[in-house]
mmCIF file of C-alpha atoms in Angstrom:
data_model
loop_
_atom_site.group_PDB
_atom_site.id
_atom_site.type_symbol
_atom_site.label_atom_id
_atom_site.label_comp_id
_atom_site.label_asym_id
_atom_site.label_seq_id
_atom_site.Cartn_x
_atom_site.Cartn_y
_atom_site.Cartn_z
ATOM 1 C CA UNK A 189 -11.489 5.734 0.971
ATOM 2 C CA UNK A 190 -9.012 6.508 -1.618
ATOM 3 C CA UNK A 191 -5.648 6.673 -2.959
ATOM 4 C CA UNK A 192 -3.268 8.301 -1.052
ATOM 5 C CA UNK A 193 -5.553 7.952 2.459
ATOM 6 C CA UNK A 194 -3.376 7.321 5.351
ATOM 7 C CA UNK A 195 -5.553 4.241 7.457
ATOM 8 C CA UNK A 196 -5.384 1.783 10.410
ATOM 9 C CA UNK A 197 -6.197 -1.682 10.495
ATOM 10 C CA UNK A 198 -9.140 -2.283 13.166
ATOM 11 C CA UNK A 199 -7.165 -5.561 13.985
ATOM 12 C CA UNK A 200 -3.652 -3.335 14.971
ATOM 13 C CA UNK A 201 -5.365 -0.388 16.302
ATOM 14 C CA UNK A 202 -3.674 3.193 15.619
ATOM 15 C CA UNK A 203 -0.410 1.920 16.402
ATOM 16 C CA UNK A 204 0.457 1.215 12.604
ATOM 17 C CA UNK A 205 -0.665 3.183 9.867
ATOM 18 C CA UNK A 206 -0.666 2.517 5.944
ATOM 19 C CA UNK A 207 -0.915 4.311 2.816
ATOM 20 C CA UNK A 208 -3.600 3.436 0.430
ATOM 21 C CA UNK A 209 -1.796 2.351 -2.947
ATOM 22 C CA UNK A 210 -4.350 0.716 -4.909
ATOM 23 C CA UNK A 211 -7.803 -1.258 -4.771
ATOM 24 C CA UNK A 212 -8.614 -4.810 -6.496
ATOM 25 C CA UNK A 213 -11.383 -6.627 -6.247
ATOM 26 C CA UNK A 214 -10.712 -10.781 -4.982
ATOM 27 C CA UNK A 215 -11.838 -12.552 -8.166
ATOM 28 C CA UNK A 216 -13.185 -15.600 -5.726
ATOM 29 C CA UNK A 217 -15.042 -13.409 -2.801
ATOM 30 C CA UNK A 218 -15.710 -10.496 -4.813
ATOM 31 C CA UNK A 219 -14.658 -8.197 -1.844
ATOM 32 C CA UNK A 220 -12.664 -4.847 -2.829
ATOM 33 C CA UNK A 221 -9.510 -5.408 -1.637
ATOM 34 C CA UNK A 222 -6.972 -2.693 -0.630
ATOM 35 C CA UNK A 223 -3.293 -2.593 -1.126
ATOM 36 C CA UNK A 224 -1.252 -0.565 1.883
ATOM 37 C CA UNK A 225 1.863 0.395 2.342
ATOM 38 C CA UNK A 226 3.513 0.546 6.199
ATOM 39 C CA UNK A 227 4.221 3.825 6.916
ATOM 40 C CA UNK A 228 7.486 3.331 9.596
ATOM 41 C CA UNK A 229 8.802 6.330 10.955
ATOM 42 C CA UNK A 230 11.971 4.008 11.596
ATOM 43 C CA UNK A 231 12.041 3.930 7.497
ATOM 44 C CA UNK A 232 11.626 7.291 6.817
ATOM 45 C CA UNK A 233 14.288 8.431 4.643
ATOM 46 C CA UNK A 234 15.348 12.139 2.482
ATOM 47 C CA UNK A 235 16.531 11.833 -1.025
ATOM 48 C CA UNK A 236 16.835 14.485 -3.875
ATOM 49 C CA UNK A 237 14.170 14.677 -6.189
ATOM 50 C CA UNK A 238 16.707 14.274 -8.834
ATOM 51 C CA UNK A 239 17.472 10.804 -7.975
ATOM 52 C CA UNK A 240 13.923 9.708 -7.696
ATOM 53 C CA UNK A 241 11.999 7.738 -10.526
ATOM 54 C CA UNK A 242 8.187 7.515 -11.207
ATOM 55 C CA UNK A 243 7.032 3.632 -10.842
ATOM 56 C CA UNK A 244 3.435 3.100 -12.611
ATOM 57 C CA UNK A 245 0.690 1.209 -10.888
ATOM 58 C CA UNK A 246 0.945 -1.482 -13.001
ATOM 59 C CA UNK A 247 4.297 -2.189 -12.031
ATOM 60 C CA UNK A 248 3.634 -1.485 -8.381
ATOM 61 C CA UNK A 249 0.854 -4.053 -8.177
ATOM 62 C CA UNK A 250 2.710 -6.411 -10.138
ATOM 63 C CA UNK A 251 5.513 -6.528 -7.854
ATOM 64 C CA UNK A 252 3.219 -6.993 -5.100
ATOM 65 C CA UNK A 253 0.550 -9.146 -6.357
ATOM 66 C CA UNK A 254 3.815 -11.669 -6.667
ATOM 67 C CA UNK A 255 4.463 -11.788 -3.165
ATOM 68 C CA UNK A 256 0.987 -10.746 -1.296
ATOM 69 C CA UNK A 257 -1.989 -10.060 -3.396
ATOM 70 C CA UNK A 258 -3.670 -13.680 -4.738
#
């Protein structure tokens, strides 16, 4: 699995599916982690390229590791 991969969750079945942002590993467990985004065809949206802005990793896992990733 990598980057990018679009994945289920064996506990939802096929009836949600994610995008693979990023990996950590759980400093306590040591188990490799993934971090998904829902992919919601209800949130799908169009938007010019010009108006779009490049976020880094860093500051997509910090935003998340705030709210989900411990």
């Amino acid at each position: 699995m990598k980057i990018g991969d679009i994945v289920t969750r064996k506990v939802y079945g096929e009836d949600m599916q994610f995008c693979v942002l990023g990996f950590y590993t759980n400093q306590s467990t040591g188990e490799r982690v993934a971090i998904l985004a829902l992919l919601d065809p209800n949130l799908i949206v169009e938007a010019s390229v010009q108006e779009l802005c490049p976020v880094s990793a860093r500051k997509l896992f910090a935003l998340t590791s705030n709210s989900m990733v411990h």
